[in-house]
Amino acid sequence: MANSPAVLEASATPVIEEVPSFNVTLFVRRYNPEDGREPYWQDFDVTVHGTDRVLDALHKIKWELDGSLTFRRSCAHGVCGSDAMRINGRNRLACKTLIKDLNINEPIYVEPIKGLEVEKDLVVDMNPFYQAYRDVQPFLIASDKPAKERLQSPEDRARFDDTTKCILCAACTTSCPVFWTDGQYFGPAAIVNAHRFIFDSRDEAAEVRIDILNDKEGVWRCRTTFNCTEACPRGIQVTKAIMEVKQAILRGRR
Amino acid sequence: MSVVIEQPKSPRSRKAANWEKYGWMYMRASGAILLILIFGHLYVNLFVGQGIKGIDFAFVAGKWANPFWKVWDGLMLWLALIHGTNGMRTIANDYAERPMVRKVLNYTLWIVCAALIILGTLVITTFDPCIDPNASTYLPGVCAVK
Ligand code: HEM
Ligand code: SF4
Ligand code: FES
């Protein structure tokens, strides 16, 4: 091991504490469209470390116990937004949920996010979710074609800072009871990403997006339950953003 | 030469114009007014004077002799019924998945609402305190002996 000189100076034998390990039971919601079975719960016992996340436990199951377990993940570090799932009844990212923070004396329940069609095990069809995102025109719309970057004051940038943090994981939209009813509602994530551009001083199409969200299935279906804010792994004030878009619609401009 | 990319501005195909914004505003405006009307109503009817024991035909007739209470009750009737019906419409839209069920529920709601508003308004505007032949016994001075 290559210890840095500084560490050697401080103590001759650096002690690294052993990470404690413990056993947990995971109940995972399984579904295979090819075996004709209804979705069912399957339990797995795994030994995990205090530093492990639910994603690590799922890896352990997939790599050591049952290779057919299907779920999405990519970055494994809360950046890509692929592994939103319902863990103990709450939408979270499996890669950001430490197992030690859950009640490990009880089984941990892991199921797909709700309101989108399950394709297999924890994988859902994200297309309706992405369609609502596309429908709010989530890109900068400006008439000039500048040779340099568009400058913006720190205050103008701060106005929409919160909603730039979205990673499109769908935790918010699939925690919303209005979205669960018929899946027609645009959903929090689409509104968050509209907010990102509606309140951007460089953008010129705030009115267009305001008009899009003044739809029968737009912001007015929001009933302020705060499920989305609670679910967001990025800590975005989702309900507040929706409220600000409502106010922008009432004003008729950003 | 720089590449020119035209703005993708084709609008989403909107199904129809809608009143949802006004519904949302109405729920809040009527809610705020109803807060005063309902709790004022409960206070006057249940606490003031003899409280709940005081409520009878004469009590109502006495209140409606004053146009102030007629307007109060009429406003409460209209605002609360439209508010409640619009709230129920929201819930029906949530729970009814089949379009036909949704349609039937919504039409039923508004027909019931309209009927109640018409009946209620008729009662308030055409109220006759002396409709009871014995009215002169408990509303002397207001109703003539029949
Ligand atoms: C005391 C004064 C009242 C206030 C301040 C009030 C306020 C509100 C507000 C703001 C909403 C909209 C909630 C949302 O959009 O998320 C609402 C919904 C509703 N209100 Fe009222 N309201 C009052 C009285 C009433 C009365 C008297 C009725 C019955 C006649 C009623 C029935 C409803 C129903 C059925 C809903 C829909 C609930 C839902 O969306 O799940 N409210 N109320
Ligand atoms: S707002 Fe939060 S919960 Fe919703 S999609 Fe974006 S990151 Fe996920
Ligand atoms: S795997 Fe990328 S956010 Fe969790």
Short mmCIF file of C-alpha atoms and ligand atoms in Angstrom, two decimals:
data_model
loop_
_atom_site.label_atom_id
_atom_site.label_comp_id
_atom_site.label_asym_id
_atom_site.label_seq_id
_atom_site.Cartn_x
_atom_site.Cartn_y
_atom_site.Cartn_z
CA MET A 1 0.00 0.00 0.00
CA ALA A 2 1.31 3.42 -0.89
CA ASN A 3 0.82 5.51 2.18
CA SER A 4 1.41 9.22 1.90
CA PRO A 5 4.30 10.56 3.97
CA ALA A 6 1.95 12.74 5.96
CA VAL A 7 0.00 9.71 7.19
CA LEU A 8 3.20 7.84 8.06
CA GLU A 9 4.32 10.75 10.14
CA ALA A 10 1.05 10.97 12.06
CA SER A 11 0.87 7.30 13.04
CA ALA A 12 3.10 4.40 12.18
CA THR A 13 0.27 1.88 11.88
CA PRO A 14 -2.86 3.50 10.48
CA VAL A 15 -5.91 1.62 11.73
CA ILE A 16 -8.82 1.29 9.38
CA GLU A 17 -11.93 0.15 11.14
CA GLU A 18 -13.70 -2.80 9.65
CA VAL A 19 -16.99 -1.89 8.03
CA PRO A 20 -19.69 -3.81 9.89
CA SER A 21 -21.80 -6.19 7.88
CA PHE A 22 -25.32 -7.44 8.54
CA ASN A 23 -28.02 -9.58 6.98
CA VAL A 24 -31.11 -8.10 5.40
CA THR A 25 -34.12 -9.50 3.62
CA LEU A 26 -35.28 -7.83 0.44
CA PHE A 27 -38.73 -8.39 -0.97
CA VAL A 28 -38.49 -7.56 -4.65
CA ARG A 29 -41.53 -7.17 -6.90
CA ARG A 30 -40.96 -9.55 -9.78
CA TYR A 31 -42.69 -9.62 -13.14
CA ASN A 32 -41.76 -11.43 -16.31
CA PRO A 33 -44.03 -10.77 -19.29
CA GLU A 34 -42.99 -14.09 -20.80
CA ASP A 35 -43.98 -16.51 -18.06
CA GLY A 36 -47.66 -15.55 -17.89
CA ARG A 37 -47.55 -15.01 -14.11
CA GLU A 38 -49.04 -12.08 -12.29
CA PRO A 39 -46.47 -9.83 -10.55
CA TYR A 40 -45.37 -11.32 -7.23
CA TRP A 41 -43.01 -10.64 -4.30
CA GLN A 42 -39.83 -12.66 -4.06
CA ASP A 43 -37.59 -12.52 -1.00
CA PHE A 44 -33.80 -12.64 -0.97
CA ASP A 45 -31.47 -12.77 2.05
CA VAL A 46 -28.21 -10.94 1.51
CA THR A 47 -25.26 -9.92 3.65
CA VAL A 48 -24.42 -6.28 3.16
CA HIS A 49 -22.03 -3.74 4.59
CA GLY A 50 -22.88 -0.58 6.45
CA THR A 51 -21.69 1.39 3.44
CA ASP A 52 -23.92 -0.47 0.98
CA ARG A 53 -26.88 1.02 -0.78
CA VAL A 54 -30.02 -0.69 -1.97
CA LEU A 55 -28.42 -0.75 -5.42
CA ASP A 56 -25.51 -2.80 -4.03
CA ALA A 57 -27.96 -5.30 -2.56
CA LEU A 58 -29.71 -5.56 -5.93
CA HIS A 59 -26.33 -6.12 -7.59
CA LYS A 60 -25.57 -8.83 -5.09
CA ILE A 61 -28.85 -10.54 -5.87
CA LYS A 62 -28.33 -10.24 -9.60
CA TRP A 63 -24.69 -11.33 -9.58
CA GLU A 64 -24.80 -14.03 -6.93
CA LEU A 65 -28.36 -15.26 -6.46
CA ASP A 66 -30.60 -14.68 -9.46
CA GLY A 67 -29.23 -13.31 -12.72
CA SER A 68 -32.69 -12.82 -14.14
CA LEU A 69 -33.48 -9.88 -11.83
CA THR A 70 -33.95 -6.88 -14.09
CA PHE A 71 -33.47 -3.22 -13.19
CA ARG A 72 -31.97 -0.09 -14.67
CA ARG A 73 -28.89 1.64 -13.42
CA SER A 74 -26.04 3.40 -15.06
CA CYS A 75 -23.92 5.85 -13.07
CA ALA A 76 -24.62 4.29 -9.64
CA HIS A 77 -23.95 7.71 -8.11
CA GLY A 78 -27.17 9.71 -8.31
CA VAL A 79 -26.38 11.46 -11.56
CA CYS A 80 -28.09 9.65 -14.41
CA GLY A 81 -31.53 9.12 -12.89
CA SER A 82 -32.04 5.55 -14.13
CA ASP A 83 -32.72 3.73 -10.89
CA ALA A 84 -35.70 5.43 -9.33
CA MET A 85 -37.77 2.79 -7.57
CA ARG A 86 -40.24 2.44 -4.77
CA ILE A 87 -38.33 1.40 -1.66
CA ASN A 88 -40.41 0.74 1.44
CA GLY A 89 -43.29 2.62 -0.16
CA ARG A 90 -41.31 5.73 -1.06
CA ASN A 91 -39.80 6.72 -4.38
CA ARG A 92 -36.03 6.94 -4.15
CA LEU A 93 -32.88 6.29 -6.13
CA ALA A 94 -31.55 2.86 -5.19
CA CYS A 95 -28.01 4.24 -5.58
CA LYS A 96 -28.62 7.01 -3.03
CA THR A 97 -30.42 4.95 -0.39
CA LEU A 98 -28.09 3.53 2.26
CA ILE A 99 -29.44 0.28 3.62
CA LYS A 100 -28.38 1.19 7.16
CA ASP A 101 -30.73 4.17 7.00
CA LEU A 102 -33.71 1.87 6.46
CA ASN A 103 -35.15 -0.32 9.20
CA ILE A 104 -32.97 -3.42 8.70
CA ASN A 105 -34.88 -5.48 11.27
CA GLU A 106 -37.78 -5.57 8.84
CA PRO A 107 -37.68 -6.74 5.23
CA ILE A 108 -36.98 -4.03 2.66
CA TYR A 109 -39.61 -3.81 -0.04
CA VAL A 110 -38.44 -2.85 -3.51
CA GLU A 111 -40.91 -2.38 -6.35
CA PRO A 112 -41.12 -0.46 -9.62
CA ILE A 113 -42.26 3.17 -9.62
CA LYS A 114 -46.03 3.45 -10.02
CA GLY A 115 -48.16 4.82 -12.83
CA LEU A 116 -45.99 3.64 -15.71
CA GLU A 117 -46.37 0.24 -17.30
CA VAL A 118 -44.03 -2.40 -15.90
CA GLU A 119 -41.97 -4.08 -18.61
CA LYS A 120 -40.01 -6.48 -16.44
CA ASP A 121 -39.28 -6.60 -12.71
CA LEU A 122 -38.22 -3.05 -11.78
CA VAL A 123 -38.11 -1.71 -15.34
CA VAL A 124 -41.01 0.48 -16.46
CA ASP A 125 -41.89 2.04 -19.81
CA MET A 126 -40.61 5.60 -19.47
CA ASN A 127 -41.95 6.80 -22.82
CA PRO A 128 -45.12 8.53 -21.55
CA PHE A 129 -42.93 10.31 -19.02
CA TYR A 130 -40.48 11.47 -21.70
CA GLN A 131 -43.33 12.49 -23.99
CA ALA A 132 -44.68 14.91 -21.38
CA TYR A 133 -41.13 16.24 -21.04
CA ARG A 134 -40.83 16.75 -24.79
CA ASP A 135 -44.22 18.45 -24.90
CA VAL A 136 -43.05 21.39 -22.76
CA GLN A 137 -40.26 22.19 -25.25
CA PRO A 138 -37.37 21.76 -22.79
CA PHE A 139 -34.72 23.68 -24.74
CA LEU A 140 -33.62 27.28 -25.06
CA ILE A 141 -35.67 29.20 -27.59
CA ALA A 142 -34.11 32.50 -28.67
CA SER A 143 -34.41 34.47 -31.88
CA ASP A 144 -30.88 35.86 -32.06
CA LYS A 145 -27.96 33.75 -33.21
CA PRO A 146 -25.06 35.18 -31.22
CA ALA A 147 -21.39 34.53 -31.94
CA LYS A 148 -20.62 34.48 -28.18
CA GLU A 149 -22.35 33.03 -25.15
CA ARG A 150 -25.46 34.76 -23.85
CA LEU A 151 -24.60 36.62 -20.66
CA GLN A 152 -26.85 36.51 -17.63
CA SER A 153 -26.64 38.20 -14.24
CA PRO A 154 -26.15 35.98 -11.17
CA GLU A 155 -29.61 37.07 -9.97
CA ASP A 156 -31.25 36.01 -13.23
CA ARG A 157 -29.41 32.71 -13.07
CA ALA A 158 -30.48 32.14 -9.48
CA ARG A 159 -34.14 32.55 -10.44
CA PHE A 160 -34.31 29.06 -11.95
CA ASP A 161 -31.31 27.42 -10.31
CA ASP A 162 -33.36 24.90 -8.37
CA THR A 163 -35.04 23.41 -11.44
CA THR A 164 -31.78 23.01 -13.37
CA LYS A 165 -30.89 20.18 -11.02
CA CYS A 166 -33.42 17.71 -12.41
CA ILE A 167 -32.03 14.37 -13.62
CA LEU A 168 -35.33 13.10 -15.09
CA CYS A 169 -35.54 10.12 -12.78
CA ALA A 170 -39.37 10.23 -12.68
CA ALA A 171 -39.48 9.79 -8.90
CA CYS A 172 -41.70 12.85 -8.60
CA THR A 173 -44.16 12.16 -11.40
CA THR A 174 -44.64 8.55 -10.30
CA SER A 175 -45.25 9.61 -6.69
CA CYS A 176 -48.12 11.89 -7.72
CA PRO A 177 -51.62 10.53 -7.01
CA VAL A 178 -53.06 12.64 -9.83
CA PHE A 179 -50.63 11.02 -12.28
CA TRP A 180 -51.62 7.59 -10.95
CA THR A 181 -55.29 8.17 -11.81
CA ASP A 182 -55.04 8.03 -15.59
CA GLY A 183 -51.50 9.02 -16.54
CA GLN A 184 -52.74 11.94 -18.62
CA TYR A 185 -51.44 14.68 -16.31
CA PHE A 186 -48.20 16.29 -17.54
CA GLY A 187 -46.69 15.51 -14.15
CA PRO A 188 -44.27 17.35 -11.87
CA ALA A 189 -41.08 16.55 -13.84
CA ALA A 190 -42.39 18.10 -17.07
CA ILE A 191 -43.50 21.20 -15.16
CA VAL A 192 -40.13 21.43 -13.37
CA ASN A 193 -38.37 21.38 -16.73
CA ALA A 194 -40.75 23.94 -18.18
CA HIS A 195 -40.02 26.10 -15.12
CA ARG A 196 -36.30 25.76 -15.94
CA PHE A 197 -36.87 27.67 -19.20
CA ILE A 198 -39.91 29.81 -18.34
CA PHE A 199 -37.84 31.64 -15.70
CA ASP A 200 -34.63 31.81 -17.76
CA SER A 201 -34.09 35.43 -18.79
CA ARG A 202 -32.34 34.31 -22.02
CA ASP A 203 -35.35 32.36 -23.19
CA GLU A 204 -38.05 33.95 -25.34
CA ALA A 205 -40.78 31.33 -25.31
CA ALA A 206 -42.10 31.56 -21.75
CA GLU A 207 -45.55 32.37 -23.15
CA VAL A 208 -45.47 29.29 -25.38
CA ARG A 209 -44.76 26.97 -22.46
CA ILE A 210 -47.22 28.79 -20.22
CA ASP A 211 -49.84 28.17 -22.88
CA ILE A 212 -48.87 24.50 -23.16
CA LEU A 213 -49.24 23.98 -19.40
CA ASN A 214 -52.54 25.86 -19.24
CA ASP A 215 -53.99 22.60 -20.49
CA LYS A 216 -56.76 20.40 -19.15
CA GLU A 217 -53.96 18.03 -18.12
CA GLY A 218 -51.58 20.84 -17.17
CA VAL A 219 -50.69 22.56 -13.90
CA TRP A 220 -54.29 22.93 -12.73
CA ARG A 221 -54.51 19.21 -12.03
CA CYS A 222 -51.91 19.69 -9.29
CA ARG A 223 -53.54 19.42 -5.83
CA THR A 224 -50.51 20.41 -3.81
CA THR A 225 -49.96 17.06 -2.09
CA PHE A 226 -46.18 17.61 -1.89
CA ASN A 227 -45.46 13.95 -2.75
CA CYS A 228 -43.19 15.15 -5.55
CA THR A 229 -41.13 17.44 -3.33
CA GLU A 230 -40.70 14.62 -0.85
CA ALA A 231 -39.67 12.15 -3.53
CA CYS A 232 -37.14 14.26 -5.42
CA PRO A 233 -33.64 12.83 -4.86
CA ARG A 234 -32.15 16.16 -5.96
CA GLY A 235 -34.00 18.08 -3.28
CA ILE A 236 -35.79 20.25 -5.82
CA GLN A 237 -38.73 22.22 -4.38
CA VAL A 238 -41.01 20.65 -6.96
CA THR A 239 -44.35 21.80 -5.55
CA LYS A 240 -43.02 25.35 -5.28
CA ALA A 241 -41.92 25.26 -8.91
CA ILE A 242 -45.38 24.09 -9.98
CA MET A 243 -46.94 26.89 -7.92
CA GLU A 244 -44.65 29.43 -9.61
CA VAL A 245 -45.73 28.19 -13.02
CA LYS A 246 -49.38 28.50 -11.95
CA GLN A 247 -48.72 32.09 -10.95
CA ALA A 248 -46.95 32.76 -14.25
CA ILE A 249 -50.02 31.48 -16.08
CA LEU A 250 -52.27 33.75 -14.00
CA ARG A 251 -49.99 36.69 -14.86
CA GLY A 252 -49.76 35.61 -18.51
CA ARG A 253 -45.98 35.96 -18.54
CA ARG A 254 -42.96 34.78 -16.54
CA MET B 1 -20.64 29.82 -42.39
CA SER B 2 -22.58 28.83 -39.35
CA VAL B 3 -25.31 26.27 -39.55
CA VAL B 4 -28.76 27.79 -39.21
CA ILE B 5 -31.19 25.67 -37.24
CA GLU B 6 -34.71 27.01 -37.32
CA GLN B 7 -36.64 27.09 -34.06
CA PRO B 8 -38.71 23.98 -33.58
CA LYS B 9 -41.89 25.84 -32.68
CA SER B 10 -44.66 23.56 -33.85
CA PRO B 11 -47.20 23.78 -31.06
CA ARG B 12 -48.53 20.76 -29.24
CA SER B 13 -51.86 19.71 -30.69
CA ARG B 14 -54.17 21.14 -28.10
CA LYS B 15 -57.33 19.14 -27.61
CA ALA B 16 -59.55 22.09 -26.78
CA ALA B 17 -59.67 25.37 -24.95
CA ASN B 18 -60.49 24.80 -21.33
CA TRP B 19 -61.74 26.51 -18.20
CA GLU B 20 -59.42 24.80 -15.72
CA LYS B 21 -57.64 28.04 -14.85
CA TYR B 22 -60.93 29.70 -13.96
CA GLY B 23 -62.06 26.62 -12.02
CA TRP B 24 -58.85 26.78 -9.99
CA MET B 25 -59.30 30.49 -9.31
CA TYR B 26 -62.96 30.00 -8.43
CA MET B 27 -62.17 27.28 -5.85
CA ARG B 28 -59.83 29.65 -4.04
CA ALA B 29 -61.93 32.81 -4.30
CA SER B 30 -65.15 31.07 -3.26
CA GLY B 31 -63.27 29.17 -0.52
CA ALA B 32 -62.05 32.42 1.02
CA ILE B 33 -65.54 33.97 0.95
CA LEU B 34 -67.16 30.75 2.19
CA LEU B 35 -64.84 30.74 5.18
CA ILE B 36 -66.51 33.97 6.36
CA LEU B 37 -70.03 33.06 5.22
CA ILE B 38 -70.08 29.54 6.72
CA PHE B 39 -68.49 30.35 10.04
CA GLY B 40 -70.56 33.55 10.34
CA HIS B 41 -73.64 31.46 9.63
CA LEU B 42 -72.71 28.82 12.21
CA TYR B 43 -71.91 31.48 14.81
CA VAL B 44 -75.17 33.38 14.38
CA ASN B 45 -77.32 30.26 14.26
CA LEU B 46 -75.67 28.15 16.96
CA PHE B 47 -74.03 30.51 19.47
CA VAL B 48 -75.72 33.90 19.56
CA GLY B 49 -78.77 34.33 21.82
CA GLN B 50 -80.40 31.04 22.83
CA GLY B 51 -77.94 29.17 20.63
CA ILE B 52 -79.11 25.98 19.01
CA LYS B 53 -82.40 25.99 20.97
CA GLY B 54 -83.43 29.17 19.26
CA ILE B 55 -83.68 27.65 15.79
CA ASP B 56 -87.23 27.23 14.56
CA PHE B 57 -89.44 28.54 11.78
CA ALA B 58 -89.76 31.91 13.47
CA PHE B 59 -85.99 32.21 13.78
CA VAL B 60 -85.55 31.67 10.06
CA ALA B 61 -88.46 33.94 9.23
CA GLY B 62 -86.95 36.58 11.48
CA LYS B 63 -83.60 36.37 9.74
CA TRP B 64 -85.11 36.47 6.27
CA ALA B 65 -87.14 39.55 7.14
CA ASN B 66 -83.79 41.27 6.76
CA PRO B 67 -82.41 41.53 3.20
CA PHE B 68 -78.90 41.28 4.66
CA TRP B 69 -79.45 37.62 5.62
CA LYS B 70 -81.22 36.90 2.35
CA VAL B 71 -78.14 38.03 0.46
CA TRP B 72 -75.85 36.18 2.92
CA ASP B 73 -77.72 32.89 2.57
CA GLY B 74 -78.17 33.28 -1.16
CA LEU B 75 -74.44 33.86 -1.65
CA MET B 76 -73.64 30.90 0.55
CA LEU B 77 -76.03 28.73 -1.45
CA TRP B 78 -74.59 29.64 -4.83
CA LEU B 79 -70.93 29.72 -3.86
CA ALA B 80 -70.97 26.50 -1.83
CA LEU B 81 -72.97 24.49 -4.36
CA ILE B 82 -70.83 25.50 -7.30
CA HIS B 83 -67.70 25.03 -5.20
CA GLY B 84 -68.79 21.60 -3.97
CA THR B 85 -69.93 20.48 -7.42
CA ASN B 86 -66.73 21.62 -9.07
CA GLY B 87 -64.78 19.81 -6.34
CA MET B 88 -66.79 16.66 -6.99
CA ARG B 89 -66.11 17.07 -10.70
CA THR B 90 -62.39 17.04 -9.92
CA ILE B 91 -62.80 13.84 -7.95
CA ALA B 92 -64.98 12.25 -10.66
CA ASN B 93 -62.34 13.10 -13.25
CA ASP B 94 -59.76 11.40 -11.04
CA TYR B 95 -61.62 8.20 -10.40
CA ALA B 96 -63.72 7.60 -13.50
CA GLU B 97 -61.45 6.08 -16.11
CA ARG B 98 -64.00 5.39 -18.82
CA PRO B 99 -65.00 8.57 -20.69
CA MET B 100 -68.67 7.61 -20.69
CA VAL B 101 -68.79 7.11 -16.91
CA ARG B 102 -67.02 10.43 -16.49
CA LYS B 103 -69.52 12.17 -18.72
CA VAL B 104 -72.55 10.70 -16.95
CA LEU B 105 -71.15 11.59 -13.51
CA ASN B 106 -70.32 15.14 -14.53
CA TYR B 107 -73.72 15.77 -16.13
CA THR B 108 -75.46 14.32 -13.08
CA LEU B 109 -73.42 16.56 -10.78
CA TRP B 110 -74.25 19.77 -12.62
CA ILE B 111 -77.93 18.89 -13.07
CA VAL B 112 -78.27 18.22 -9.31
CA CYS B 113 -76.35 21.43 -8.61
CA ALA B 114 -78.60 23.49 -10.88
CA ALA B 115 -81.76 21.98 -9.40
CA LEU B 116 -80.61 22.72 -5.83
CA ILE B 117 -79.59 26.26 -6.70
CA ILE B 118 -82.91 26.97 -8.42
CA LEU B 119 -84.94 25.50 -5.53
CA GLY B 120 -82.84 27.25 -2.89
CA THR B 121 -83.00 30.59 -4.66
CA LEU B 122 -86.77 30.22 -5.05
CA VAL B 123 -87.14 29.57 -1.32
CA ILE B 124 -85.04 32.57 -0.35
CA THR B 125 -86.59 35.03 -2.81
CA THR B 126 -90.25 33.96 -2.51
CA PHE B 127 -90.23 33.17 1.19
CA ASP B 128 -93.53 33.97 2.88
CA PRO B 129 -93.29 34.00 6.70
CA CYS B 130 -97.09 33.85 6.98
CA ILE B 131 -97.55 30.68 4.94
CA ASP B 132 -98.56 28.84 8.14
CA PRO B 133 -102.23 29.66 9.13
CA ASN B 134 -101.07 29.85 12.76
CA ALA B 135 -98.22 32.24 11.93
CA SER B 136 -99.89 35.11 13.77
CA THR B 137 -99.42 33.27 17.09
CA TYR B 138 -95.62 33.27 16.90
CA LEU B 139 -95.07 36.17 14.50
CA PRO B 140 -97.55 38.70 15.90
CA GLY B 141 -97.38 42.02 14.18
CA VAL B 142 -95.84 40.43 11.09
CA CYS B 143 -98.65 38.08 10.09
CA ALA B 144 -102.34 38.89 10.27
CA VAL B 145 -104.73 36.48 12.02
CA LYS B 146 -106.24 34.20 9.36
C1 HEM C 1 -65.04 26.64 4.61
C2 HEM C 1 -64.65 27.20 3.49
C3 HEM C 1 -64.02 26.40 2.36
C4 HEM C 1 -62.76 26.62 1.89
C5 HEM C 1 -61.74 27.65 2.38
C6 HEM C 1 -62.57 25.68 0.80
C7 HEM C 1 -61.41 25.61 0.01
C8 HEM C 1 -61.20 24.69 -0.99
C9 HEM C 1 -60.11 24.72 -1.92
C10 HEM C 1 -58.99 25.75 -1.96
C11 HEM C 1 -60.24 23.64 -2.73
C12 HEM C 1 -59.31 23.24 -3.89
C13 HEM C 1 -58.31 22.21 -3.45
C14 HEM C 1 -57.34 21.89 -4.57
O1 HEM C 1 -57.50 22.37 -5.70
O2 HEM C 1 -56.40 21.15 -4.30
C15 HEM C 1 -61.40 22.91 -2.31
C16 HEM C 1 -61.84 21.73 -2.85
C17 HEM C 1 -63.07 21.15 -2.57
N1 HEM C 1 -64.06 21.68 -1.77
FE1 HEM C 1 -63.87 23.28 -0.59
N2 HEM C 1 -63.68 24.90 0.65
C18 HEM C 1 -64.61 25.31 1.59
C19 HEM C 1 -65.90 24.83 1.76
C20 HEM C 1 -66.42 23.76 1.05
C21 HEM C 1 -67.82 23.30 1.15
C22 HEM C 1 -68.91 23.95 2.00
C23 HEM C 1 -67.93 22.21 0.34
C24 HEM C 1 -69.15 21.34 0.06
C25 HEM C 1 -70.24 21.86 -0.40
C26 HEM C 1 -66.62 21.97 -0.26
C27 HEM C 1 -66.32 20.94 -1.11
C28 HEM C 1 -65.12 20.78 -1.78
C29 HEM C 1 -64.81 19.64 -2.60
C30 HEM C 1 -65.69 18.45 -2.90
C31 HEM C 1 -63.49 19.88 -3.10
C32 HEM C 1 -62.67 18.97 -4.01
C33 HEM C 1 -61.70 18.17 -3.17
C34 HEM C 1 -60.58 17.62 -3.99
O3 HEM C 1 -60.14 18.29 -4.94
O4 HEM C 1 -60.13 16.53 -3.66
N3 HEM C 1 -65.74 22.93 0.20
N4 HEM C 1 -61.99 23.59 -1.25
S1 SF4 C 2 -37.76 16.89 -10.31
FE1 SF4 C 2 -36.52 15.52 -8.97
S2 SF4 C 2 -37.83 13.67 -8.76
FE2 SF4 C 2 -38.61 14.80 -10.53
S3 SF4 C 2 -37.57 13.88 -12.30
FE3 SF4 C 2 -36.34 15.68 -11.67
S4 SF4 C 2 -34.79 14.86 -10.26
FE4 SF4 C 2 -36.37 13.25 -10.47
S1 FES C 3 -27.81 4.77 -11.17
FE1 FES C 3 -27.60 6.79 -11.95
S2 FES C 3 -28.89 7.89 -10.58
FE2 FES C 3 -28.82 5.97 -9.63
#
